[in-house]
Short mmCIF file of C-alpha atoms in Angstrom, two decimals:
data_model
loop_
_atom_site.label_atom_id
_atom_site.label_comp_id
_atom_site.label_asym_id
_atom_site.label_seq_id
_atom_site.Cartn_x
_atom_site.Cartn_y
_atom_site.Cartn_z
CA MET A 1 -14.07 -12.41 -41.00
CA GLU A 2 -11.13 -10.04 -41.23
CA PHE A 3 -8.47 -10.17 -38.52
CA VAL A 4 -7.53 -6.77 -37.10
CA LYS A 5 -4.18 -6.74 -35.38
CA PRO A 6 -4.14 -5.15 -31.93
CA THR A 7 -2.32 -1.86 -31.44
CA ILE A 8 -0.14 -1.56 -28.38
CA GLU A 9 1.63 1.68 -27.49
CA TYR A 10 4.84 0.21 -26.11
CA ALA A 11 6.45 3.57 -25.35
CA GLU A 12 3.70 4.64 -22.95
CA LEU A 13 3.66 1.19 -21.34
CA ALA A 14 7.45 1.13 -20.98
CA PRO A 15 7.52 1.55 -17.15
CA LEU A 16 5.19 -1.41 -16.69
CA LEU A 17 7.04 -3.55 -19.24
CA ILE A 18 10.41 -2.74 -17.68
CA VAL A 19 9.25 -3.93 -14.25
CA LEU A 20 7.65 -7.14 -15.52
CA GLY A 21 10.62 -7.82 -17.80
CA GLY A 22 12.99 -7.30 -14.86
CA ALA A 23 10.95 -9.77 -12.81
CA CYS A 24 11.32 -12.39 -15.54
CA LEU A 25 15.07 -11.73 -15.66
CA GLY A 26 15.16 -12.24 -11.90
CA VAL A 27 13.59 -15.67 -12.34
CA ALA A 28 16.28 -16.51 -14.91
CA VAL A 29 18.95 -15.40 -12.45
CA GLU A 30 17.58 -17.84 -9.88
CA ALA A 31 17.63 -20.63 -12.46
CA PHE A 32 21.11 -20.21 -13.93
CA LEU A 33 23.42 -18.40 -11.48
CA PRO A 34 25.15 -20.12 -8.54
CA ARG A 35 23.77 -19.39 -5.09
CA SER A 36 26.79 -17.32 -4.08
CA LEU A 37 26.19 -14.74 -6.81
CA ARG A 38 22.42 -14.47 -6.73
CA ARG A 39 21.96 -11.93 -3.94
CA THR A 40 24.28 -9.31 -5.41
CA VAL A 41 22.96 -9.75 -8.94
CA GLN A 42 19.32 -9.70 -7.79
CA LEU A 43 19.82 -6.59 -5.68
CA VAL A 44 21.55 -4.69 -8.49
CA LEU A 45 19.03 -5.90 -11.08
CA THR A 46 16.01 -4.96 -8.95
CA THR A 47 17.38 -1.51 -8.12
CA VAL A 48 18.30 -0.76 -11.74
CA VAL A 49 14.90 -1.96 -12.96
CA LEU A 50 12.99 0.24 -10.50
CA LEU A 51 15.16 3.29 -11.24
CA ALA A 52 14.79 2.75 -14.99
CA ALA A 53 11.02 2.37 -14.62
CA PHE A 54 10.86 5.55 -12.52
CA ALA A 55 12.90 7.54 -15.04
CA THR A 56 10.70 6.23 -17.85
CA THR A 57 7.60 7.18 -15.88
CA ILE A 58 8.85 10.76 -15.67
CA TRP A 59 9.47 10.74 -19.43
CA VAL A 60 5.98 9.39 -20.12
CA ALA A 61 4.45 11.99 -17.78
CA THR A 62 6.07 14.87 -19.67
CA ASP A 63 4.75 13.62 -23.01
CA LEU A 64 1.07 13.05 -22.22
CA ALA A 65 -1.27 14.84 -24.62
CA GLU A 66 -4.48 16.51 -23.51
CA VAL A 67 -7.69 14.76 -24.39
CA ALA A 68 -10.90 16.48 -25.45
CA GLY A 69 -11.99 19.02 -22.86
CA GLY A 70 -8.53 19.49 -21.36
CA ALA A 71 -9.41 18.04 -17.92
CA ALA A 72 -7.38 14.89 -18.53
CA ARG A 73 -4.10 14.01 -20.21
CA GLY A 74 -3.04 10.67 -21.62
CA LEU A 75 -4.31 7.90 -23.83
CA LEU A 76 -5.96 4.51 -23.90
CA THR A 77 -3.60 1.72 -24.89
CA ALA A 78 -3.58 -2.06 -25.37
CA GLU A 79 -6.89 -1.86 -27.23
CA GLY A 80 -8.47 0.18 -24.47
CA THR A 81 -7.70 -2.24 -21.65
CA ILE A 82 -5.01 -0.04 -20.05
CA VAL A 83 -5.11 3.72 -19.58
CA VAL A 84 -1.99 5.84 -19.16
CA ASP A 85 -3.15 9.23 -17.90
CA GLY A 86 -2.03 11.77 -15.32
CA PRO A 87 -3.23 9.91 -12.20
CA THR A 88 -1.69 6.71 -13.56
CA VAL A 89 1.81 8.13 -13.92
CA PHE A 90 1.56 9.94 -10.56
CA LEU A 91 0.69 6.70 -8.80
CA TRP A 92 3.24 4.74 -10.83
CA GLY A 93 5.95 7.09 -9.66
CA LEU A 94 4.78 6.85 -6.05
CA VAL A 95 4.65 3.03 -6.11
CA LEU A 96 8.14 2.85 -7.63
CA LEU A 97 9.64 5.21 -5.04
CA LEU A 98 8.08 3.26 -2.17
CA SER A 99 9.28 0.03 -3.77
CA LEU A 100 12.85 1.33 -3.82
CA GLY A 101 12.56 1.80 -0.06
CA GLY A 102 11.19 -1.74 0.17
CA VAL A 103 14.19 -3.11 -1.74
CA ALA A 104 16.54 -1.33 0.65
CA LEU A 105 14.84 -3.02 3.61
CA PHE A 106 14.82 -6.40 1.84
CA ALA A 107 18.59 -6.13 1.34
CA GLU A 108 19.38 -5.37 4.99
CA ARG A 109 21.65 -8.02 6.54
CA ARG A 110 23.55 -6.29 9.32
CA ILE A 111 20.73 -6.30 11.87
CA GLU A 112 20.35 -10.11 11.70
CA GLY A 113 24.04 -10.81 12.21
CA GLY A 114 25.01 -11.07 8.56
CA VAL A 115 21.93 -12.85 7.23
CA SER A 116 18.71 -11.51 5.77
CA ALA A 117 15.34 -11.43 7.49
CA PHE A 118 14.04 -14.10 5.10
CA ALA A 119 14.06 -17.83 5.75
CA GLY A 120 16.86 -19.89 4.28
CA GLN A 121 14.53 -22.67 3.13
CA ALA A 122 10.83 -21.92 3.19
CA ALA A 123 9.83 -25.53 2.53
CA ALA A 124 11.61 -26.75 5.68
CA LEU A 125 9.32 -27.33 8.66
CA PRO A 126 10.07 -25.02 11.62
CA GLY A 127 12.35 -26.66 14.15
CA THR A 128 13.55 -29.45 11.86
CA GLU A 129 17.11 -30.37 10.95
CA ALA A 130 16.57 -29.02 7.44
CA GLU A 131 15.75 -25.59 8.81
CA ARG A 132 18.75 -25.62 11.14
CA GLU A 133 21.02 -26.61 8.25
CA ALA A 134 19.71 -23.78 6.08
CA SER A 135 20.25 -21.31 8.92
CA THR A 136 23.76 -22.62 9.68
CA ARG A 137 24.84 -22.30 6.07
CA GLY A 138 23.45 -18.78 5.83
CA TRP A 139 21.08 -19.57 2.98
CA GLU A 140 18.48 -17.01 2.03
CA HIS A 141 15.64 -16.71 -0.41
CA THR A 142 16.91 -14.35 -3.09
CA GLU A 143 13.67 -15.09 -4.94
CA VAL A 144 12.17 -12.30 -2.84
CA TYR A 145 13.51 -9.75 -5.33
CA PRO A 146 11.71 -11.05 -8.45
CA LEU A 147 8.64 -11.64 -6.27
CA LEU A 148 8.77 -7.97 -5.27
CA LEU A 149 9.07 -6.95 -8.93
CA PHE A 150 6.10 -9.10 -9.92
CA ALA A 151 4.08 -7.51 -7.10
CA VAL A 152 5.10 -4.03 -8.25
CA GLY A 153 4.21 -4.88 -11.84
CA GLY A 154 0.81 -6.12 -10.69
CA MET A 155 0.27 -2.91 -8.71
CA MET A 156 1.12 -0.76 -11.72
CA LEU A 157 -1.25 -2.72 -13.95
CA PHE A 158 -3.95 -2.74 -11.27
CA LEU A 159 -4.23 1.01 -10.98
CA ALA A 160 -3.98 1.49 -14.78
CA SER A 161 -6.62 -1.09 -15.71
CA ASN A 162 -9.47 0.15 -17.85
CA ASP A 163 -11.59 -2.99 -17.84
CA LEU A 164 -12.67 -5.44 -15.18
CA LEU A 165 -10.91 -8.48 -16.64
CA THR A 166 -7.53 -6.73 -16.77
CA MET A 167 -8.10 -5.44 -13.25
CA PHE A 168 -8.77 -8.97 -11.99
CA VAL A 169 -5.62 -10.33 -13.63
CA ALA A 170 -3.60 -7.48 -12.11
CA LEU A 171 -5.17 -8.16 -8.70
CA GLU A 172 -3.89 -11.73 -8.80
CA VAL A 173 -0.45 -10.75 -10.12
CA LEU A 174 0.09 -8.33 -7.22
CA SER A 175 -1.48 -10.59 -4.57
CA LEU A 176 0.19 -13.96 -5.15
CA PRO A 177 3.76 -12.72 -4.57
CA LEU A 178 2.64 -10.99 -1.37
CA TYR A 179 1.13 -14.24 -0.07
CA LEU A 180 4.50 -15.92 -0.56
CA LEU A 181 6.56 -13.07 0.88
CA THR A 182 4.42 -13.00 4.02
CA GLY A 183 5.40 -16.57 4.91
CA LEU A 184 9.18 -16.21 4.50
CA ALA A 185 10.23 -14.76 7.88
CA ARG A 186 13.47 -16.23 9.24
CA ARG A 187 12.34 -15.79 12.87
CA ARG A 188 8.93 -16.78 14.26
CA ARG A 189 8.35 -19.11 11.33
CA LEU A 190 5.03 -20.51 12.55
CA LEU A 191 3.58 -17.04 13.05
CA SER A 192 4.75 -16.04 9.59
CA GLN A 193 3.28 -19.15 7.95
CA GLU A 194 0.00 -18.69 9.78
CA ALA A 195 -0.18 -15.09 8.56
CA ALA A 196 0.53 -16.18 4.98
CA LEU A 197 -2.21 -18.83 5.11
CA LYS A 198 -4.77 -16.38 6.51
CA TYR A 199 -3.82 -13.80 3.89
CA PHE A 200 -4.09 -16.36 1.09
CA LEU A 201 -7.46 -17.77 2.15
CA LEU A 202 -9.10 -14.40 2.77
CA GLY A 203 -7.52 -12.98 -0.37
CA ALA A 204 -8.90 -15.88 -2.41
CA PHE A 205 -12.38 -15.20 -1.04
CA SER A 206 -12.11 -11.50 -1.89
CA SER A 207 -10.93 -12.32 -5.41
CA GLY A 208 -13.96 -14.57 -5.82
CA PHE A 209 -16.26 -11.72 -4.79
CA PHE A 210 -14.52 -9.41 -7.27
CA LEU A 211 -14.84 -11.91 -10.12
CA TYR A 212 -18.51 -12.60 -9.41
CA GLY A 213 -19.17 -8.86 -9.27
CA ALA A 214 -17.41 -8.42 -12.63
CA ALA A 215 -19.65 -11.10 -14.13
CA LEU A 216 -22.80 -9.37 -12.88
CA VAL A 217 -21.67 -5.96 -14.14
CA TYR A 218 -20.84 -7.55 -17.49
CA GLY A 219 -24.36 -8.97 -17.55
CA PHE A 220 -25.71 -5.47 -16.91
CA ALA A 221 -23.53 -3.50 -19.34
CA GLY A 222 -22.58 -6.11 -21.94
CA SER A 223 -18.95 -5.03 -21.69
CA MET A 224 -16.00 -5.13 -19.32
CA GLN A 225 -14.59 -1.74 -20.32
CA PHE A 226 -15.17 1.15 -17.95
CA SER A 227 -16.36 3.57 -20.64
CA ALA A 228 -19.02 1.12 -21.83
CA ILE A 229 -20.09 0.42 -18.25
CA ALA A 230 -20.37 4.16 -17.60
CA GLU A 231 -22.49 4.57 -20.73
CA ALA A 232 -24.79 1.75 -19.64
CA VAL A 233 -25.09 3.23 -16.15
CA ARG A 234 -26.16 6.58 -17.63
CA ASN A 235 -28.68 5.20 -20.11
CA ASP A 236 -29.97 1.85 -18.84
CA THR A 237 -32.69 2.24 -16.22
CA GLU A 238 -33.45 -1.49 -16.16
CA ASN A 239 -31.61 -4.23 -14.32
CA GLN A 240 -30.64 -1.85 -11.52
CA ALA A 241 -30.57 -4.75 -9.06
CA LEU A 242 -27.95 -6.49 -11.21
CA LEU A 243 -25.85 -3.32 -11.26
CA LEU A 244 -26.09 -2.67 -7.53
CA VAL A 245 -25.24 -6.26 -6.53
CA GLY A 246 -22.34 -6.34 -8.98
CA MET A 247 -21.09 -2.98 -7.73
CA GLY A 248 -21.26 -4.20 -4.14
CA LEU A 249 -19.31 -7.38 -4.88
CA LEU A 250 -16.62 -5.45 -6.74
CA ALA A 251 -16.38 -3.12 -3.76
CA VAL A 252 -15.79 -6.10 -1.45
CA GLY A 253 -12.78 -7.18 -3.49
CA LEU A 254 -11.24 -3.72 -3.53
CA LEU A 255 -12.08 -2.82 0.07
CA PHE A 256 -10.34 -6.01 1.17
CA LYS A 257 -7.12 -4.90 -0.53
CA VAL A 258 -7.20 -1.45 1.09
CA GLY A 259 -7.98 -2.99 4.50
CA ALA A 260 -11.34 -1.32 5.12
CA ALA A 261 -13.79 -2.58 7.75
CA PRO A 262 -15.46 -5.03 7.91
CA PHE A 263 -12.83 -6.65 5.65
CA GLN A 264 -9.81 -5.67 7.76
CA GLY A 265 -9.49 -8.94 9.69
CA TRP A 266 -6.35 -10.02 7.83
CA THR A 267 -4.46 -6.78 8.42
CA PRO A 268 -3.15 -7.09 12.02
CA ASP A 269 -2.22 -10.77 11.70
CA VAL A 270 -0.42 -10.32 8.39
CA TYR A 271 1.35 -7.13 9.46
CA GLN A 272 2.55 -8.85 12.64
CA GLY A 273 3.53 -12.21 11.12
CA ALA A 274 5.20 -11.11 7.89
CA PRO A 275 8.87 -10.11 7.79
CA THR A 276 8.84 -6.45 8.79
CA ALA A 277 10.51 -5.44 5.52
CA VAL A 278 7.60 -7.05 3.66
CA THR A 279 5.11 -5.36 5.98
CA ALA A 280 6.69 -1.98 5.25
CA PHE A 281 6.57 -2.50 1.49
CA MET A 282 3.08 -3.98 1.53
CA SER A 283 1.52 -1.40 3.84
CA ALA A 284 2.73 1.50 1.71
CA ALA A 285 2.72 0.35 -1.92
CA THR A 286 -0.32 -1.95 -1.87
CA LYS A 287 -2.55 0.74 -0.40
CA VAL A 288 -1.48 3.18 -3.11
CA ALA A 289 -2.24 0.68 -5.87
CA ALA A 290 -5.53 -0.49 -4.38
CA PHE A 291 -6.85 3.05 -3.90
CA GLY A 292 -5.77 3.93 -7.43
CA ALA A 293 -7.86 1.04 -8.75
CA LEU A 294 -10.80 1.86 -6.47
CA LEU A 295 -10.81 5.50 -7.55
CA ARG A 296 -10.71 4.61 -11.24
CA LEU A 297 -13.49 2.03 -10.96
CA PHE A 298 -15.91 4.18 -8.96
CA TYR A 299 -15.10 7.54 -10.55
CA VAL A 300 -14.98 6.35 -14.17
CA ALA A 301 -17.21 3.28 -14.48
CA PHE A 302 -19.75 4.15 -11.76
CA GLY A 303 -19.21 7.91 -11.51
CA SER A 304 -22.58 8.87 -12.94
CA ASP A 305 -24.33 6.70 -10.37
CA ARG A 306 -22.45 7.96 -7.35
CA TRP A 307 -25.69 8.53 -5.46
CA SER A 308 -26.02 4.73 -5.32
CA TRP A 309 -22.53 3.87 -4.03
CA GLN A 310 -21.81 6.90 -1.85
CA PRO A 311 -24.12 5.80 1.02
CA MET A 312 -22.29 2.46 1.11
CA MET A 313 -18.94 4.26 1.18
CA TRP A 314 -20.21 6.55 3.95
CA ALA A 315 -20.96 3.54 6.13
CA VAL A 316 -17.69 1.78 5.28
CA ALA A 317 -15.60 4.91 5.92
CA ILE A 318 -17.25 5.58 9.30
CA LEU A 319 -16.95 1.95 10.41
CA THR A 320 -13.34 1.73 9.24
CA MET A 321 -12.23 4.84 11.13
CA VAL A 322 -14.00 3.83 14.33
CA VAL A 323 -12.72 0.24 14.28
CA GLY A 324 -9.16 1.27 13.42
CA ALA A 325 -8.88 4.00 16.03
CA VAL A 326 -10.69 2.26 18.89
CA VAL A 327 -9.04 -1.15 18.54
CA ALA A 328 -5.57 0.39 18.12
CA VAL A 329 -5.88 1.88 21.62
CA SER A 330 -5.76 -1.59 23.21
CA GLN A 331 -2.79 -2.90 21.20
CA THR A 332 0.47 -3.60 23.03
CA ASP A 333 2.41 -4.76 19.96
CA VAL A 334 3.83 -1.98 17.80
CA LYS A 335 3.24 -3.83 14.54
CA ARG A 336 -0.40 -4.52 15.41
CA MET A 337 -0.81 -0.91 16.51
CA LEU A 338 0.50 0.26 13.13
CA ALA A 339 -1.79 -2.27 11.45
CA TYR A 340 -4.92 -0.85 13.08
CA SER A 341 -3.54 2.61 12.42
CA SER A 342 -3.44 1.59 8.76
CA VAL A 343 -7.11 0.60 9.01
CA ALA A 344 -7.98 4.01 10.43
CA HIS A 345 -6.05 5.76 7.67
CA THR A 346 -7.96 3.73 5.11
CA GLY A 347 -11.11 5.34 6.52
CA PHE A 348 -9.53 8.78 6.28
CA ILE A 349 -8.65 8.20 2.63
CA LEU A 350 -12.18 6.94 1.94
CA THR A 351 -13.37 10.26 3.38
CA GLY A 352 -11.51 11.94 0.51
CA VAL A 353 -13.02 9.50 -1.99
CA LEU A 354 -16.47 10.65 -0.85
CA GLY A 355 -15.57 14.22 -1.77
CA VAL A 356 -16.17 13.63 -5.48
CA GLN A 357 -18.16 16.46 -7.07
CA GLY A 358 -19.08 17.46 -10.59
CA ALA A 359 -16.81 19.95 -12.34
CA GLY A 360 -19.48 22.64 -12.10
CA GLU A 361 -19.78 22.23 -8.34
CA LEU A 362 -16.15 23.10 -7.61
CA ALA A 363 -15.25 26.63 -6.54
CA ASP A 364 -12.32 28.45 -8.13
CA GLY A 365 -9.06 27.15 -6.72
CA GLN A 366 -10.72 24.33 -4.79
CA ILE A 367 -8.79 21.07 -4.80
CA THR A 368 -10.54 18.01 -6.18
CA SER A 369 -11.15 14.79 -4.32
CA LEU A 370 -8.68 13.01 -6.59
CA GLN A 371 -5.99 15.59 -5.85
CA ALA A 372 -6.61 15.27 -2.10
CA VAL A 373 -6.45 11.47 -2.15
CA LEU A 374 -3.26 11.44 -4.23
CA PHE A 375 -1.58 13.77 -1.76
CA TYR A 376 -2.74 11.71 1.23
CA LEU A 377 -1.41 8.52 -0.32
CA ALA A 378 2.00 10.14 -0.78
CA ALA A 379 2.11 11.44 2.79
CA TYR A 380 0.91 8.21 4.36
CA GLY A 381 3.08 5.95 2.20
CA VAL A 382 6.27 7.75 3.22
CA ALA A 383 5.36 7.71 6.94
CA THR A 384 4.35 4.06 7.18
CA LEU A 385 7.37 2.83 5.22
CA GLY A 386 9.69 4.77 7.51
CA ALA A 387 7.88 3.67 10.68
CA PHE A 388 8.22 -0.02 9.87
CA ALA A 389 11.86 0.55 8.90
CA VAL A 390 12.44 1.85 12.43
CA VAL A 391 10.66 -1.21 13.91
CA THR A 392 13.20 -3.51 12.22
CA LEU A 393 16.01 -1.91 14.23
CA VAL A 394 14.56 -2.13 17.76
CA ARG A 395 15.62 -5.54 19.02
CA ASP A 396 16.39 -7.64 22.08
CA SER A 397 17.91 -11.09 22.54
CA ASN A 398 14.91 -12.73 20.83
CA GLY A 399 14.92 -10.55 17.73
CA GLU A 400 12.55 -7.68 17.04
CA ALA A 401 11.17 -6.16 20.24
CA THR A 402 7.63 -5.25 19.26
CA HIS A 403 5.97 -5.15 22.71
CA PHE A 404 5.63 -1.54 23.72
CA ASP A 405 7.16 -2.12 27.19
CA ARG A 406 10.45 -2.95 25.48
CA TRP A 407 10.53 0.54 23.94
CA ALA A 408 10.76 2.21 27.37
CA GLY A 409 13.65 4.67 27.50
CA LEU A 410 14.52 4.19 23.83
CA GLY A 411 14.62 7.95 23.32
CA ARG A 412 17.55 8.23 25.73
CA ARG A 413 19.48 5.28 24.33
CA SER A 414 18.95 6.23 20.68
CA PRO A 415 17.46 9.74 20.44
CA TRP A 416 17.78 10.09 16.67
CA LEU A 417 15.95 6.87 15.85
CA ALA A 418 13.28 7.48 18.48
CA GLY A 419 12.90 11.02 17.17
CA ALA A 420 12.37 9.71 13.64
CA PHE A 421 9.73 7.25 14.83
CA GLY A 422 8.07 9.99 16.85
CA LEU A 423 7.94 12.22 13.78
CA TYR A 424 6.28 9.48 11.74
CA LEU A 425 3.71 8.99 14.49
CA LEU A 426 3.00 12.72 14.67
CA SER A 427 2.49 12.78 10.91
CA MET A 428 0.03 9.89 11.14
CA ALA A 429 -1.74 11.75 13.93
CA GLY A 430 -2.07 14.81 11.69
CA ILE A 431 -0.04 17.24 13.78
CA PRO A 432 0.70 20.57 11.99
CA LEU A 433 3.96 21.00 10.08
CA THR A 434 3.92 17.34 9.05
CA ALA A 435 2.75 15.82 5.78
CA GLY A 436 -0.07 13.98 7.56
CA PHE A 437 -1.67 17.24 8.70
CA VAL A 438 -1.90 18.60 5.16
CA GLY A 439 -3.22 15.24 3.94
CA LYS A 440 -6.01 15.19 6.51
CA TRP A 441 -6.84 18.82 5.84
CA ALA A 442 -7.15 18.03 2.14
CA VAL A 443 -9.44 15.00 2.42
CA PHE A 444 -11.59 16.54 5.16
CA THR A 445 -12.03 19.71 3.10
CA VAL A 446 -13.22 17.97 -0.06
CA ALA A 447 -15.56 15.68 1.88
CA LEU A 448 -17.08 18.64 3.73
CA SER A 449 -17.59 20.51 0.46
CA ALA A 450 -19.43 17.49 -0.92
CA GLY A 451 -21.80 17.45 2.06
CA ALA A 452 -20.32 14.42 3.87
CA TRP A 453 -20.13 16.27 7.18
CA PRO A 454 -21.13 13.24 9.33
CA VAL A 455 -18.15 11.35 7.92
CA VAL A 456 -15.86 14.33 8.55
CA LEU A 457 -17.06 14.65 12.16
CA THR A 458 -16.37 10.93 12.67
CA ALA A 459 -12.94 11.39 11.09
CA ILE A 460 -12.09 14.25 13.44
CA ALA A 461 -13.24 12.24 16.47
CA SER A 462 -11.22 9.22 15.30
CA SER A 463 -8.17 11.42 14.79
CA ILE A 464 -8.46 12.65 18.38
CA VAL A 465 -8.65 9.05 19.63
CA ALA A 466 -5.69 8.10 17.44
CA ILE A 467 -3.55 10.84 18.99
CA PHE A 468 -3.71 8.89 22.27
CA PHE A 469 -1.99 5.73 21.05
CA TYR A 470 0.50 7.65 18.92
CA VAL A 471 1.53 9.94 21.79
CA ARG A 472 1.64 6.94 24.16
CA TYR A 473 4.59 5.54 22.22
CA ILE A 474 6.32 8.90 22.29
CA ARG A 475 5.82 9.05 26.07
CA ILE A 476 7.16 5.51 26.48
CA MET A 477 10.27 6.24 24.40
CA PHE A 478 11.20 9.59 25.94
CA PHE A 479 9.60 9.78 29.39
CA THR A 480 9.57 6.20 30.69
CA GLU A 481 12.39 4.03 31.98
CA PRO A 482 12.52 0.20 31.82
CA HIS A 483 11.09 -1.55 34.87
CA ALA A 484 13.59 -2.10 37.65
CA GLY A 485 15.03 -5.58 37.57
CA THR A 486 14.37 -6.17 33.90
CA PRO A 487 17.06 -8.59 32.58
CA ALA A 488 19.54 -6.98 30.22
CA GLY A 489 18.55 -9.32 27.40
CA GLU A 490 14.93 -8.12 27.58
CA VAL A 491 15.77 -4.43 27.29
CA ALA A 492 15.41 -3.35 23.68
CA SER A 493 18.34 -1.72 21.99
CA VAL A 494 18.89 -0.30 18.54
CA THR A 495 20.93 -2.35 16.11
CA THR A 496 23.19 -0.31 13.86
CA PRO A 497 21.79 -0.72 10.35
CA SER A 498 23.47 -0.59 6.98
CA LEU A 499 23.40 2.48 4.80
CA LEU A 500 20.34 1.15 2.96
CA THR A 501 18.00 1.16 5.97
CA SER A 502 19.49 4.39 7.31
CA ALA A 503 18.89 6.11 3.96
CA THR A 504 15.29 4.87 3.87
CA ILE A 505 14.54 6.28 7.33
CA ALA A 506 16.33 9.57 6.62
CA ALA A 507 14.54 10.01 3.28
CA GLY A 508 11.20 9.39 4.97
CA VAL A 509 11.93 11.96 7.68
CA LEU A 510 12.98 14.53 5.10
CA ALA A 511 9.92 13.93 2.93
CA THR A 512 7.55 14.06 5.93
CA VAL A 513 8.93 17.42 7.05
CA VAL A 514 9.32 19.02 3.61
CA ILE A 515 5.88 17.98 2.37
CA GLY A 516 4.36 19.16 5.64
CA VAL A 517 6.05 22.55 5.61
CA VAL A 518 5.92 23.14 1.84
CA PRO A 519 3.03 21.03 0.49
CA GLY A 520 2.54 23.19 -2.61
CA PRO A 521 4.80 21.26 -5.04
CA VAL A 522 3.17 17.89 -4.33
CA LEU A 523 -0.33 19.39 -4.46
CA ASP A 524 0.56 21.09 -7.74
CA LEU A 525 1.94 17.83 -9.10
CA ALA A 526 -1.31 16.10 -8.18
CA ALA A 527 -3.26 18.94 -9.79
CA ARG A 528 -1.23 18.71 -12.99
CA ALA A 529 -2.00 15.01 -13.12
CA GLY A 530 -5.52 16.10 -13.98
CA ASP A 531 -8.54 13.83 -14.07
CA PHE A 532 -9.07 10.26 -15.17
CA ILE A 533 -9.68 9.64 -18.86
CA ARG A 534 -13.32 8.67 -19.13
#
């Protein structure tokens, strides 16, 4: 038997390799540098790695060759297990940009009185002498930076995976660091640890569903690669039960990561309990990566059998939008409100996923479902990252003031910050001249063209409900005063942040307005990304 050496296109995989290599260097920094130097070195290393990966992504994007037919650009690499095509590099760039914002929030120290938002010693039990000693000495977990890089590397591999086994490995690489980061909050340690445990247990269950589904699909197709699965779906009329069950179990694993109902139970608890910087990074970047993987799996591997999975997605999208919008109305904690808002937006994005049509069914100039979803992910990612960045700055004597009563009169005490938060909320609500409006218009249009009008009607109704709880916060900030007799320590104020957090919020505001007023460049960029390589 002759051994054939594998061929790996290192140049096209350079962005992914840079991130994972930087994560390994970060681990070495933790092992060999003294504690006093680690934070500065880790921050510089992480920033340089992400910038280098982003620059390399742009270089890779400009050098992608067209494949047969001209609808897609790119190539299969790593023996067909990873695909670097137009949608891959678009989503890579988006994940890296959002991750840079996450690093800026991770590095913030001014708002906590000179220390970071992360625990000084995660292994110390809350309330013990060990925890007090770590807090007194100002210790912090600088391991959060390599953990972030490992999560980013897993996200980039996840959305570029071209077979089920690689996708599962990537799912674990991106998930395990997030489980750890969720439990590292300096304040409210028990709540943070509880959130991390819930996230880990539910995530382990979802991974088990995904792996079992991959085994069943392998039994149906005889291969893990998406192209072989697609060929089997087109030609094999037997074992349909095996295919449908496997497809459903794979969907459970991916729908858990995007936070779709009925698998959204972890979302509010994790968003509330995790350090808010982690919540901001996770809510934006993870959703981009998970939807990238979901789109590739269902459009490439199961695309020819979309009549089987679309009814399931119809039900999931409708349930997700209704649950997210209705439950968010009753939330009095801003982080939980944004969590259920995230659930509702997952349903809106699934509405765009349902808009898939054959090439011959598209009218001239009509945007594709992939183009609409890519744009929505960009608009939503920017808004949610900026919104959570604002939440980190609104504080009282106990730390972050997340109860909505504490936000009363914030617009008068800090009009610029309240205005930025209001703009993010208006974008999430889909108000015209914001990026969110164009995103909703795009996904609703493609879904309506594909005949999913019941889903679109539900989406419109859910958007109307969502306007209530978004506008309620704007009313509280600008048109409500704190209750008379409220102690001064319980009135929320805005802590002056460092340049890093300020730049993140300002960049988000600028992107939300520019993309909303002039959406053409981003839509064109998504269009030039082309289709998935099949």
